Coordinates of C-alpha atoms in Angstrom, one line a residue:
Chain Z
G1 CA -5.2 14.7 11.0
E2 CA -4.6 13.4 7.6
S3 CA -6.4 14.0 4.3
V4 CA -5.7 12.0 1.2
G5 CA -3.2 14.1 -0.7
L6 CA -2.1 16.6 2.0
H7 CA 1.2 17.1 3.8
L8 CA 2.3 14.5 6.3
P9 CA 1.3 15.5 9.8
T10 CA 3.0 14.2 12.9
L11 CA 1.4 13.0 16.2
S12 CA 3.6 12.7 19.3
V13 CA 2.4 10.8 22.3
Q14 CA 3.7 9.3 25.5
E15 CA 3.9 5.6 25.9
G16 CA 0.7 4.3 27.4
D17 CA -1.5 7.1 26.0
N18 CA -4.2 6.5 23.5
S19 CA -3.6 7.7 19.9
I20 CA -6.1 8.9 17.4
I21 CA -5.2 9.3 13.8
N22 CA -7.6 10.8 11.4
C23 CA -8.2 10.5 7.7
A24 CA -10.6 12.2 5.3
Y25 CA -11.4 10.4 2.1
S26 CA -12.6 11.8 -1.1
N27 CA -14.9 9.4 -2.9
S28 CA -18.3 8.9 -1.5
A29 CA -18.6 5.7 -3.6
S30 CA -15.6 4.1 -1.7
D31 CA -17.0 1.1 0.2
Y32 CA -13.9 -0.5 1.7
F33 CA -11.3 1.1 3.9
I34 CA -8.0 -0.1 5.2
W35 CA -5.5 1.3 7.7
Y36 CA -1.8 0.5 7.1
K37 CA 1.3 0.9 9.2
Q38 CA 4.6 1.6 7.5
E39 CA 7.8 1.4 9.4
S40 CA 10.9 3.0 8.1
G41 CA 12.3 1.0 5.2
K42 CA 9.5 -1.5 5.1
G43 CA 6.4 -2.1 3.1
P44 CA 2.9 -1.2 4.3
Q45 CA 1.4 -3.6 6.9
F46 CA -2.3 -4.2 7.1
I47 CA -3.7 -3.2 10.5
I48 CA -7.5 -3.2 10.2
D49 CA -10.2 -2.7 7.6
I50 CA -13.8 -1.7 7.6
R51 CA -16.6 -1.8 5.1
S52 CA -19.0 1.0 4.4
N53 CA -21.9 -0.9 6.0
M54 CA -20.2 -0.6 9.4
D55 CA -19.3 2.4 11.4
K56 CA -16.9 0.8 13.9
R57 CA -14.6 -2.2 14.0
Q58 CA -12.3 -3.3 16.7
G59 CA -9.1 -5.3 16.6
Q60 CA -6.4 -5.9 19.1
R61 CA -5.6 -2.5 20.7
V62 CA -7.0 -0.8 17.5
T63 CA -10.4 0.6 16.6
V64 CA -11.4 2.1 13.3
L65 CA -14.4 4.4 13.1
L66 CA -16.1 5.4 9.9
N67 CA -18.3 8.4 9.4
K68 CA -19.7 8.2 5.9
T69 CA -21.6 11.4 6.3
V70 CA -18.5 13.5 6.5
K71 CA -16.2 11.0 4.7
H72 CA -14.0 10.6 7.7
L73 CA -12.0 7.6 9.1
S74 CA -10.1 7.4 12.4
L75 CA -7.7 4.9 13.8
Q76 CA -7.6 4.6 17.6
I77 CA -4.6 2.9 19.2
A78 CA -5.0 2.0 22.8
A79 CA -2.1 2.1 25.2
T80 CA 0.4 3.2 22.6
Q81 CA 3.8 1.5 22.7
P82 CA 7.2 2.6 21.3
G83 CA 6.8 -0.2 18.7
D84 CA 3.8 1.6 17.3
S85 CA 6.0 4.4 16.1
A86 CA 5.5 4.4 12.3
V87 CA 3.7 6.2 9.5
Y88 CA 0.0 5.3 9.4
F89 CA -2.1 5.8 6.3
C90 CA -5.6 5.0 5.3
A91 CA -6.6 3.7 1.9
E92 CA -10.0 4.1 0.4
N93 CA -11.0 1.3 -2.0
N94 CA -13.2 1.4 -5.1
R95 CA -14.1 -1.8 -6.8
A96 CA -13.0 -1.5 -10.4
G97 CA -13.7 -4.7 -12.4
G98 CA -13.0 -7.6 -10.0
S99 CA -10.7 -6.2 -7.5
Y100 CA -10.4 -3.2 -5.2
I101 CA -8.1 -0.4 -6.3
P102 CA -6.8 1.5 -3.3
T103 CA -6.2 5.2 -3.1
F104 CA -3.7 6.0 -0.4
G105 CA -3.3 9.0 1.8
R106 CA 0.2 10.3 2.5
G107 CA 0.0 9.3 6.1
T108 CA 0.5 10.5 9.7
S109 CA 3.8 10.0 11.4
L110 CA 3.2 8.6 14.9
I111 CA 6.0 9.1 17.4
V112 CA 5.7 7.4 20.7
H113 CA 8.0 8.6 23.5
P114 CA 9.0 6.1 26.2
Chain J
E1 CA 4.0 -16.6 8.8
P2 CA 4.3 -16.5 5.0
E3 CA 5.6 -13.2 3.6
V4 CA 5.9 -11.5 0.2
T5 CA 9.5 -11.2 -0.7
Q6 CA 11.1 -8.9 -3.2
T7 CA 14.6 -8.7 -4.8
P8 CA 16.7 -6.9 -5.1
S9 CA 16.3 -4.6 -2.1
H10 CA 18.1 -1.8 -3.9
Q11 CA 18.6 -1.4 -7.7
V12 CA 20.7 1.3 -9.2
T13 CA 20.5 1.8 -12.9
Q14 CA 21.4 4.3 -15.6
M15 CA 18.7 6.3 -17.3
G16 CA 17.4 4.4 -20.4
Q17 CA 18.3 1.0 -19.1
E18 CA 15.8 -1.8 -18.5
V19 CA 15.2 -3.1 -15.0
I20 CA 13.3 -6.1 -13.8
L21 CA 12.0 -6.1 -10.2
R22 CA 11.1 -9.4 -8.8
C23 CA 8.6 -10.5 -6.3
V24 CA 7.6 -13.9 -4.8
P25 CA 4.0 -13.6 -3.6
I26 CA 2.5 -15.7 -0.8
S27 CA 2.1 -19.1 -2.3
N28 CA -1.7 -19.6 -2.2
H29 CA -2.5 -16.1 -3.2
L30 CA -4.3 -15.4 -6.5
Y31 CA -4.1 -11.6 -6.9
F32 CA -0.9 -9.7 -7.4
Y33 CA -0.2 -6.0 -7.4
W34 CA 2.6 -3.5 -7.9
Y35 CA 2.7 -0.1 -6.3
R36 CA 5.3 2.6 -6.1
Q37 CA 6.2 5.2 -3.6
I38 CA 8.3 8.2 -4.5
L39 CA 10.3 9.4 -1.6
G40 CA 8.1 11.4 0.8
Q41 CA 5.0 10.8 -1.2
K42 CA 2.0 8.5 -1.0
V43 CA 1.8 5.0 -2.2
E44 CA 0.5 4.8 -5.8
F45 CA -1.2 1.9 -7.5
L46 CA 0.4 0.7 -10.7
V47 CA -1.2 -2.6 -11.7
S48 CA -3.2 -5.6 -10.6
F49 CA -2.8 -9.1 -12.0
Y50 CA -5.2 -12.0 -11.8
N51 CA -5.5 -15.3 -13.7
N52 CA -2.3 -14.5 -15.7
E53 CA -3.5 -11.2 -17.0
I54 CA -3.7 -7.6 -16.0
S55 CA -7.0 -6.8 -14.4
E56 CA -6.5 -3.1 -13.7
K57 CA -3.8 -0.5 -14.3
S58 CA -3.3 3.1 -13.5
E59 CA -2.2 6.0 -15.7
I60 CA 1.3 5.6 -14.4
F61 CA 1.5 2.1 -15.9
D62 CA 2.3 3.2 -19.5
D63 CA 3.9 1.2 -22.3
Q64 CA 7.3 1.4 -20.5
F65 CA 6.0 -1.0 -17.9
S66 CA 5.1 -4.6 -18.1
V67 CA 4.3 -7.4 -15.7
E68 CA 4.8 -11.1 -15.9
R69 CA 4.3 -14.2 -13.9
P70 CA 6.9 -16.4 -15.6
D71 CA 6.4 -19.4 -13.4
G72 CA 4.3 -20.5 -10.5
S73 CA 6.1 -18.4 -7.9
N74 CA 7.5 -15.2 -9.4
F75 CA 5.8 -12.0 -10.3
T76 CA 7.9 -9.4 -12.1
L77 CA 7.7 -5.7 -13.0
K78 CA 9.8 -4.6 -16.0
I79 CA 10.6 -1.0 -16.8
R80 CA 11.9 -1.0 -20.4
S81 CA 13.7 2.4 -20.5
T82 CA 14.1 3.9 -17.1
K83 CA 13.7 7.6 -16.5
L84 CA 14.9 9.7 -13.6
E85 CA 11.4 10.1 -12.4
D86 CA 11.1 6.3 -12.1
S87 CA 13.2 6.5 -9.0
A88 CA 11.0 5.3 -6.1
M89 CA 10.3 2.4 -3.8
Y90 CA 8.4 -0.3 -5.7
F91 CA 6.2 -2.6 -3.6
C92 CA 4.7 -5.9 -4.6
A93 CA 1.6 -7.1 -2.9
S94 CA -0.5 -10.3 -3.0
S95 CA -3.9 -11.3 -1.7
P96 CA -5.9 -14.5 -1.5
S97 CA -9.1 -12.6 -2.5
T98 CA -10.0 -9.2 -3.7
D99 CA -9.6 -7.6 -0.3
T100 CA -6.7 -7.6 2.1
Q101 CA -3.3 -7.2 0.4
Y102 CA 0.0 -8.2 1.9
F103 CA 2.9 -6.1 0.9
G104 CA 6.5 -7.0 0.4
P105 CA 9.4 -5.0 1.8
G106 CA 10.0 -3.1 -1.4
T107 CA 12.8 -2.5 -3.9
R108 CA 14.4 0.9 -3.9
L109 CA 15.0 1.9 -7.5
T110 CA 17.5 4.6 -8.2
V111 CA 17.9 5.9 -11.7
L112 CA 21.0 7.9 -12.4

């Protein structure tokens, strides 16, 4: 799994498998979390977000789980496809002034084998 | 689907030179951001901009950096005197509110 600031881990899965990518965040005051996908040579792409008053949120093929007790986030991707291959990173957000300022992790590289 | 665009895609400059990185945010967005990502490292927040002024900035965003929204569509990041360590991908992002941000494809800045 990933922790904000640590080395980039890699997760290899077979097409059709479910993938789980983990993230540990550092600030217990963070109240908004986002998962991003970054393909090679591209900017981060929003996948799904969750607020601290929730512990689970589902999107299309993706689910984010939040455990505030241990400051842990996970991203679950169902039926992983080759197009899901990318670096995934979480961002914890703290509201400073009027807008959220994100702190990003370095990411987990997901490799999907056909 | 509207996208954030950035130009140029790659900028090569000599140390000490000024560079301007350009971004066109999504048209109805109100909040604008610059981030950088040094090769192999995590994305780092530089600055946020709202209502024609800086709302937040990080320690990285020192006096060498400035941002501007010169017209209704462009959002620029200027680095006055580039250093070798400024070499990175620079991402612009915009958002309609204070939450979800939409990122551009980035400008790769190489300082020689």
